Amino acid sequence: MEKRRRLVIIGSGPAGFTAAIYAARANLAPLLFEGFYSGPAGGQLMTTTDIENFPGFRDGISGPKLMEEMRQQAVRFGAELLIEDVDSVDLSIRPFKVIGRSTTVMTDALIIATGATANRLDIPGTHDNEFWNKGVSACAVCDGAAPIFRNKELYVIGGGDSAMEEGMFLTKYASRVYIVHRRDELRASKIMAQRAMSNPKIEILWSSAISSVEGGHVVESVILKNLKTGEESKRAAGGLFFAIGHTPNTAFLKGQLHLRETGYVRLKEEGTTLTNIEGVFAAGDVFDFRYRQAVTAAGSGCMAALDCEHWLSLQDTHSQ
Ligand code: NAP
């Protein structure tokens, strides 16, 4: 089935749905690919429990509920949703071609909001049907304030800026934070490393790894392995946080759009959502490796829709 559109949005997190809300209200009748096999529609918030820092919900809101509200809001204004993954795009000529599993769409403009996926390790006890969301998380800022982490000994895996930042954030709630790093030298910037190392609540466990996570209803302990000696020890733990980087969901864009070495979309101009291809815009974590918050993603979804609307109206003027 082939369709023709003014605007296609790829991605169904806060960035994609916010772009859809704004674009639908601007009468652009956007078509949004929600994804299917690539993960739950709604993006990373679908695997989060309570979100307490999204403005407007003073008692918090669950990730799936927030996404369902955004989704219905987009539908209410006329966005059309397709529960389908995009396999590839052809951005070499306009209209652009978006090739889904069973639908191909030609479109004048495109907003890419496919987000990023937090990297996790294959550690026993950390999987979705084990302690994931029950003490294991990949976002300290999203989950760290939950009561289960209060006054507990918390573990963060990683040695980059994220691990330092997440470790420092968690010291607000934890009795002690252990940063578990696989080497004896940090990857983090000097300033972030210094800040973390001078925090009296943080201890870095060098050349170490977590071999497994154990507990009852929630995480209660971890098995820590010294990678130099191979020695293992069981330690009390109230939580484990992965901070080993994110992978942007941009594999389908390779060779079509300027990407950074890390795979993130490279914007044409910081502070906008413009990419190197006119008519293609990026929103949310697919380009933003710095803030990565639901509210910043939603903000950039709004910006992408406004940038796109402006660009489309210029095209209309030129073609008259
Ligand atoms: P990163 O810099 O890529 O660091 C990832 C860390 O995870 C590394 O220390 C790495 O260990 C470790 N790691 C990766 N795979 C692992 C595995 N399989 N097992 C154990 N450890 C593993 O990622 P990031 O910290 O998320 O930072 C990403 C970018 O965002 C960076 O450019 C960073 O500067 C930036 N950032 C900036 C700020 C800030 O300025 N406030 C905050 C957060 C992030 P190795 O070191 O051994 O490779």
Short mmCIF file of C-alpha atoms and ligand atoms in Angstrom, two decimals:
data_model
loop_
_atom_site.label_atom_id
_atom_site.label_comp_id
_atom_site.label_asym_id
_atom_site.label_seq_id
_atom_site.Cartn_x
_atom_site.Cartn_y
_atom_site.Cartn_z
CA MET A 1 0.00 0.00 0.00
CA GLU A 2 1.46 3.40 -0.96
CA LYS A 3 0.32 6.70 0.51
CA ARG A 4 1.17 10.38 -0.01
CA ARG A 5 1.47 12.80 2.92
CA ARG A 6 2.54 16.31 3.84
CA LEU A 7 4.28 15.05 6.97
CA VAL A 8 5.41 11.72 8.34
CA ILE A 9 6.65 11.39 11.92
CA ILE A 10 8.68 8.33 12.89
CA GLY A 11 8.68 7.51 16.60
CA SER A 12 6.12 7.37 19.37
CA GLY A 13 7.83 8.76 22.46
CA PRO A 14 7.17 12.21 23.95
CA ALA A 15 9.00 13.84 21.01
CA GLY A 16 6.99 12.06 18.31
CA PHE A 17 3.59 12.52 19.94
CA THR A 18 4.23 16.18 20.79
CA ALA A 19 5.27 16.80 17.18
CA ALA A 20 2.07 15.02 16.08
CA ILE A 21 -0.12 17.14 18.38
CA TYR A 22 1.36 20.40 17.07
CA ALA A 23 1.40 19.28 13.44
CA ALA A 24 -2.17 17.97 13.56
CA ARG A 25 -3.35 21.25 15.07
CA ALA A 26 -1.57 23.03 12.20
CA ASN A 27 -3.69 20.98 9.74
CA LEU A 28 -0.73 18.99 8.42
CA ALA A 29 -2.60 15.68 8.95
CA PRO A 30 0.57 13.87 10.07
CA LEU A 31 1.01 10.14 9.74
CA LEU A 32 3.00 8.71 12.66
CA PHE A 33 4.81 5.37 12.59
CA GLU A 34 4.53 4.05 16.14
CA GLY A 35 6.78 1.04 15.66
CA PHE A 36 5.96 -2.53 16.56
CA TYR A 37 8.83 -5.03 16.76
CA SER A 38 11.27 -2.23 17.62
CA GLY A 39 9.78 -1.90 21.09
CA PRO A 40 6.60 -0.73 22.74
CA ALA A 41 4.83 2.26 21.20
CA GLY A 42 5.47 5.07 23.66
CA GLY A 43 9.24 4.66 23.78
CA GLN A 44 11.43 4.47 26.85
CA LEU A 45 8.69 5.71 29.20
CA MET A 46 6.81 2.47 28.65
CA THR A 47 9.40 0.71 30.79
CA THR A 48 9.38 3.35 33.52
CA THR A 49 7.14 3.22 36.54
CA ASP A 50 6.14 6.53 38.13
CA ILE A 51 7.25 9.76 36.49
CA GLU A 52 7.41 12.44 39.12
CA ASN A 53 9.27 15.16 37.26
CA PHE A 54 6.97 15.71 34.28
CA PRO A 55 5.34 19.08 34.97
CA GLY A 56 1.59 19.12 35.48
CA PHE A 57 1.27 15.89 37.45
CA ARG A 58 1.93 16.82 41.06
CA ASP A 59 1.30 13.29 42.32
CA GLY A 60 3.26 11.70 39.47
CA ILE A 61 1.96 9.64 36.57
CA SER A 62 2.94 6.22 35.28
CA GLY A 63 5.03 6.16 32.09
CA PRO A 64 2.49 4.10 30.09
CA LYS A 65 -0.40 6.33 31.24
CA LEU A 66 1.44 9.51 30.26
CA MET A 67 2.19 8.08 26.84
CA GLU A 68 -1.40 6.93 26.33
CA GLU A 69 -2.59 10.45 27.18
CA MET A 70 -0.17 11.97 24.64
CA ARG A 71 -1.20 9.38 22.04
CA GLN A 72 -4.92 10.07 22.46
CA GLN A 73 -4.27 13.81 22.38
CA ALA A 74 -2.50 13.40 19.00
CA VAL A 75 -5.39 11.26 17.67
CA ARG A 76 -7.96 13.77 18.91
CA PHE A 77 -6.46 16.45 16.70
CA GLY A 78 -6.36 14.20 13.65
CA ALA A 79 -2.96 12.48 13.63
CA GLU A 80 -3.09 9.07 11.97
CA LEU A 81 -1.09 6.34 13.71
CA LEU A 82 0.41 3.25 12.09
CA ILE A 83 1.53 0.41 14.35
CA GLU A 84 4.43 -0.50 12.12
CA ASP A 85 8.23 -0.23 12.05
CA VAL A 86 10.07 1.79 9.43
CA ASP A 87 12.71 -0.36 7.71
CA SER A 88 14.34 2.31 5.59
CA VAL A 89 13.98 5.79 4.12
CA ASP A 90 15.05 7.37 0.85
CA LEU A 91 15.90 11.00 1.48
CA SER A 92 17.82 11.50 -1.78
CA ILE A 93 14.90 13.14 -3.59
CA ARG A 94 11.67 14.88 -2.60
CA PRO A 95 9.08 13.70 -1.87
CA PHE A 96 10.91 11.50 0.61
CA LYS A 97 10.13 7.80 0.69
CA VAL A 98 9.42 6.09 4.02
CA ILE A 99 9.34 2.32 3.73
CA GLY A 100 7.54 0.49 6.50
CA ARG A 101 7.03 -3.25 6.95
CA SER A 102 3.85 -3.15 4.85
CA THR A 103 3.28 0.51 4.01
CA THR A 104 5.31 2.85 1.84
CA VAL A 105 4.65 6.57 2.18
CA MET A 106 5.80 9.47 0.04
CA THR A 107 6.05 12.63 2.11
CA ASP A 108 7.00 16.28 1.69
CA ALA A 109 8.50 16.51 5.17
CA LEU A 110 9.76 14.09 7.79
CA ILE A 111 10.28 14.32 11.56
CA ILE A 112 12.56 11.68 13.03
CA ALA A 113 11.82 10.98 16.69
CA THR A 114 12.96 7.39 17.10
CA GLY A 115 14.78 8.02 20.38
CA ALA A 116 17.59 6.03 21.91
CA THR A 117 17.76 2.85 23.88
CA ALA A 118 19.61 2.71 27.20
CA ASN A 119 22.24 -0.01 27.05
CA ARG A 120 21.86 -2.82 29.52
CA LEU A 121 24.01 -5.81 30.37
CA ASP A 122 22.92 -9.43 30.35
CA ILE A 123 23.28 -9.87 34.11
CA PRO A 124 21.17 -12.56 35.82
CA GLY A 125 18.46 -10.89 37.90
CA THR A 126 18.28 -7.69 35.83
CA HIS A 127 15.91 -8.78 33.08
CA ASP A 128 12.35 -7.57 32.46
CA ASN A 129 10.78 -10.58 34.18
CA GLU A 130 13.24 -10.34 37.12
CA PHE A 131 14.22 -7.14 39.00
CA TRP A 132 13.90 -4.67 36.10
CA ASN A 133 11.85 -1.77 37.54
CA LYS A 134 12.01 -3.46 40.94
CA GLY A 135 15.33 -1.94 41.86
CA VAL A 136 17.11 -2.24 38.50
CA SER A 137 16.93 0.80 36.23
CA ALA A 138 18.81 2.58 33.47
CA CYS A 139 17.80 6.09 34.53
CA ALA A 140 18.66 7.42 37.97
CA VAL A 141 17.09 10.80 37.27
CA CYS A 142 13.77 9.13 36.34
CA ASP A 143 13.63 6.49 39.05
CA GLY A 144 16.14 7.45 41.77
CA ALA A 145 13.69 9.27 44.02
CA ALA A 146 11.44 6.20 44.39
CA PRO A 147 10.95 5.12 48.03
CA ILE A 148 12.63 1.72 47.46
CA PHE A 149 15.99 3.46 47.02
CA ARG A 150 15.84 5.67 50.15
CA ASN A 151 18.71 5.16 52.57
CA LYS A 152 19.90 2.09 50.67
CA GLU A 153 23.28 1.16 49.27
CA LEU A 154 22.98 1.69 45.53
CA TYR A 155 25.19 0.47 42.68
CA VAL A 156 25.84 2.24 39.39
CA ILE A 157 27.61 0.43 36.54
CA GLY A 158 29.77 2.56 34.24
CA GLY A 159 32.77 4.86 34.20
CA GLY A 160 31.61 7.70 31.93
CA ASP A 161 30.01 11.07 32.62
CA SER A 162 26.58 9.45 32.94
CA ALA A 163 27.78 7.13 35.69
CA MET A 164 29.31 10.09 37.59
CA GLU A 165 26.19 12.19 37.14
CA GLU A 166 23.80 9.39 38.07
CA GLY A 167 25.97 8.46 41.06
CA MET A 168 25.96 12.04 42.34
CA PHE A 169 22.22 12.34 41.78
CA LEU A 170 21.60 9.16 43.76
CA THR A 171 23.56 10.43 46.79
CA LYS A 172 20.51 12.58 47.56
CA TYR A 173 18.58 9.45 48.47
CA ALA A 174 21.06 6.65 49.07
CA SER A 175 23.01 5.87 52.22
CA ARG A 176 25.99 5.12 49.96
CA VAL A 177 26.63 4.89 46.21
CA TYR A 178 29.10 2.47 44.65
CA ILE A 179 30.20 3.09 41.08
CA VAL A 180 31.26 -0.20 39.55
CA HIS A 181 33.71 0.27 36.71
CA ARG A 182 35.30 -2.48 34.62
CA ARG A 183 38.68 -0.73 34.34
CA ASP A 184 40.98 1.10 36.74
CA GLU A 185 40.68 4.39 34.87
CA LEU A 186 37.52 6.42 34.30
CA ARG A 187 36.24 7.48 30.90
CA ALA A 188 34.43 10.45 32.47
CA SER A 189 35.65 14.03 32.02
CA LYS A 190 38.11 15.19 34.69
CA ILE A 191 35.68 17.63 36.26
CA MET A 192 32.86 15.09 36.56
CA ALA A 193 35.24 12.43 37.86
CA GLN A 194 36.64 14.83 40.48
CA ARG A 195 33.19 15.84 41.63
CA ALA A 196 32.12 12.23 42.02
CA MET A 197 35.33 11.12 43.72
CA SER A 198 35.22 13.98 46.21
CA ASN A 199 31.66 13.15 47.23
CA PRO A 200 31.91 11.41 50.62
CA LYS A 201 28.93 9.19 49.82
CA ILE A 202 30.49 7.78 46.63
CA GLU A 203 33.01 4.98 46.37
CA ILE A 204 34.39 3.73 43.07
CA LEU A 205 34.91 -0.01 42.81
CA TRP A 206 37.68 -0.34 40.22
CA SER A 207 38.14 -3.27 37.84
CA SER A 208 34.88 -4.72 39.00
CA ALA A 209 31.63 -6.06 37.62
CA ILE A 210 28.27 -7.18 38.92
CA SER A 211 27.73 -10.90 38.26
CA SER A 212 24.15 -11.14 39.48
CA VAL A 213 21.34 -9.41 41.33
CA GLU A 214 19.25 -11.11 43.98
CA GLY A 215 16.30 -10.31 46.22
CA GLY A 216 12.67 -10.97 47.10
CA HIS A 217 10.06 -8.53 45.76
CA VAL A 218 12.79 -5.97 45.11
CA VAL A 219 16.58 -5.98 44.84
CA GLU A 220 18.29 -6.89 48.12
CA SER A 221 21.84 -7.81 47.12
CA VAL A 222 24.37 -7.98 44.31
CA ILE A 223 27.28 -10.28 43.64
CA LEU A 224 30.34 -8.15 42.98
CA LYS A 225 33.27 -9.59 41.04
CA ASN A 226 36.82 -8.28 41.16
CA LEU A 227 37.92 -8.61 37.54
CA LYS A 228 41.62 -8.77 38.44
CA THR A 229 41.44 -11.53 41.04
CA GLY A 230 38.16 -13.18 40.02
CA GLU A 231 37.04 -13.01 43.66
CA GLU A 232 33.28 -12.64 44.23
CA SER A 233 31.46 -11.18 47.22
CA LYS A 234 27.81 -10.76 48.12
CA ARG A 235 26.87 -7.22 49.15
CA ALA A 236 23.66 -5.64 50.40
CA ALA A 237 22.08 -3.47 47.71
CA GLY A 238 18.82 -1.59 47.33
CA GLY A 239 19.25 -0.90 43.65
CA LEU A 240 21.36 -1.20 40.53
CA PHE A 241 21.56 1.43 37.79
CA PHE A 242 23.06 0.93 34.32
CA ALA A 243 24.93 3.99 33.10
CA ILE A 244 26.83 2.45 30.22
CA GLY A 245 25.59 4.69 27.47
CA HIS A 246 22.68 4.76 25.06
CA THR A 247 22.32 3.61 21.48
CA PRO A 248 20.31 5.96 19.25
CA ASN A 249 17.72 4.23 17.08
CA THR A 250 19.15 5.41 13.77
CA ALA A 251 20.29 2.21 12.02
CA PHE A 252 17.61 2.76 9.34
CA LEU A 253 19.07 6.21 8.54
CA LYS A 254 22.65 5.16 7.74
CA GLY A 255 23.89 6.73 4.53
CA GLN A 256 20.82 8.98 4.29
CA LEU A 257 21.42 11.66 6.92
CA HIS A 258 24.43 13.12 8.74
CA LEU A 259 24.96 11.10 11.89
CA ARG A 260 27.61 11.48 14.57
CA GLU A 261 30.16 8.69 15.03
CA THR A 262 28.06 7.58 17.99
CA GLY A 263 25.02 7.25 15.71
CA TYR A 264 23.12 10.30 16.99
CA VAL A 265 21.61 12.58 14.34
CA ARG A 266 23.85 15.61 13.80
CA LEU A 267 21.77 18.77 13.63
CA LYS A 268 22.52 21.34 10.96
CA GLU A 269 22.24 24.10 13.53
CA GLU A 270 22.22 23.70 17.32
CA GLY A 271 19.12 25.11 18.96
CA THR A 272 16.90 24.09 16.02
CA THR A 273 15.66 20.70 14.81
CA LEU A 274 17.01 21.09 11.27
CA THR A 275 19.14 18.30 9.83
CA ASN A 276 21.49 18.44 6.84
CA ILE A 277 18.57 17.57 4.57
CA GLU A 278 15.99 20.27 3.99
CA GLY A 279 12.57 19.07 5.04
CA VAL A 280 13.91 16.47 7.49
CA PHE A 281 13.79 17.37 11.18
CA ALA A 282 14.95 15.54 14.31
CA ALA A 283 13.34 15.59 17.75
CA GLY A 284 14.18 14.12 21.14
CA ASP A 285 16.81 11.60 22.17
CA VAL A 286 17.62 10.66 18.58
CA PHE A 287 19.89 13.74 18.51
CA ASP A 288 19.95 14.82 22.17
CA PHE A 289 22.50 12.80 24.10
CA ARG A 290 22.81 15.43 26.80
CA TYR A 291 19.43 16.01 28.51
CA ARG A 292 17.43 12.88 27.59
CA GLN A 293 14.36 13.82 29.60
CA ALA A 294 10.71 13.27 28.66
CA VAL A 295 10.03 16.97 29.01
CA THR A 296 13.00 18.05 26.86
CA ALA A 297 12.03 15.46 24.23
CA ALA A 298 8.48 16.81 24.22
CA GLY A 299 9.88 20.33 23.90
CA SER A 300 11.97 19.42 20.89
CA GLY A 301 8.98 17.60 19.34
CA CYS A 302 7.14 20.90 19.52
CA MET A 303 10.13 22.70 17.96
CA ALA A 304 10.33 20.14 15.13
CA ALA A 305 6.64 20.59 14.29
CA LEU A 306 7.02 24.39 14.28
CA ASP A 307 10.23 24.23 12.18
CA CYS A 308 8.50 21.83 9.81
CA GLU A 309 5.33 23.92 9.50
CA HIS A 310 7.44 26.99 8.75
CA TRP A 311 9.47 25.12 6.12
CA LEU A 312 6.38 23.66 4.42
CA SER A 313 4.74 27.09 4.25
CA LEU A 314 7.89 28.49 2.56
CA GLN A 315 7.73 25.65 0.01
CA ASP A 316 4.09 26.49 -0.67
CA THR A 317 4.95 30.16 -1.19
CA HIS A 318 7.79 29.29 -3.59
CA SER A 319 5.61 26.96 -5.64
CA GLN A 320 2.86 29.56 -6.12
P1 NAP B 1 30.18 6.74 27.68
O1 NAP B 1 30.97 7.98 27.78
O2 NAP B 1 30.22 5.96 26.41
O3 NAP B 1 30.59 5.80 28.89
C1 NAP B 1 30.07 4.52 29.01
C2 NAP B 1 30.74 3.84 30.19
O4 NAP B 1 30.13 2.56 30.32
C3 NAP B 1 32.24 3.63 29.99
O5 NAP B 1 32.94 3.90 31.16
C4 NAP B 1 32.33 2.17 29.62
O6 NAP B 1 33.50 1.52 30.11
C5 NAP B 1 31.14 1.57 30.35
N1 NAP B 1 30.69 0.39 29.63
C6 NAP B 1 30.30 0.31 28.34
N2 NAP B 1 29.97 -0.95 28.02
C7 NAP B 1 30.18 -1.68 29.15
C8 NAP B 1 30.06 -3.04 29.46
N3 NAP B 1 29.65 -3.92 28.53
N4 NAP B 1 30.35 -3.45 30.72
C9 NAP B 1 30.77 -2.56 31.64
N5 NAP B 1 30.93 -1.25 31.42
C10 NAP B 1 30.63 -0.82 30.17
O7 NAP B 1 28.59 7.02 27.92
P2 NAP B 1 27.92 8.10 28.86
O8 NAP B 1 28.57 8.17 30.17
O9 NAP B 1 26.45 7.79 28.79
O10 NAP B 1 28.16 9.46 28.09
C11 NAP B 1 27.74 9.62 26.73
C12 NAP B 1 28.06 11.04 26.26
O11 NAP B 1 27.23 11.98 26.96
C13 NAP B 1 29.50 11.44 26.55
O12 NAP B 1 29.94 12.26 25.52
C14 NAP B 1 29.40 12.23 27.82
O13 NAP B 1 30.45 13.17 27.99
C15 NAP B 1 28.04 12.91 27.65
N6 NAP B 1 27.46 13.22 28.98
C16 NAP B 1 27.73 14.43 29.53
C17 NAP B 1 27.23 14.75 30.76
C18 NAP B 1 27.52 16.08 31.35
O14 NAP B 1 28.41 16.75 30.88
N7 NAP B 1 26.79 16.50 32.36
C19 NAP B 1 26.45 13.83 31.46
C20 NAP B 1 26.20 12.59 30.89
C21 NAP B 1 26.72 12.29 29.64
P3 NAP B 1 34.95 1.85 29.47
O15 NAP B 1 35.32 3.18 30.00
O16 NAP B 1 35.79 0.75 29.98
O17 NAP B 1 34.77 1.81 27.98
#
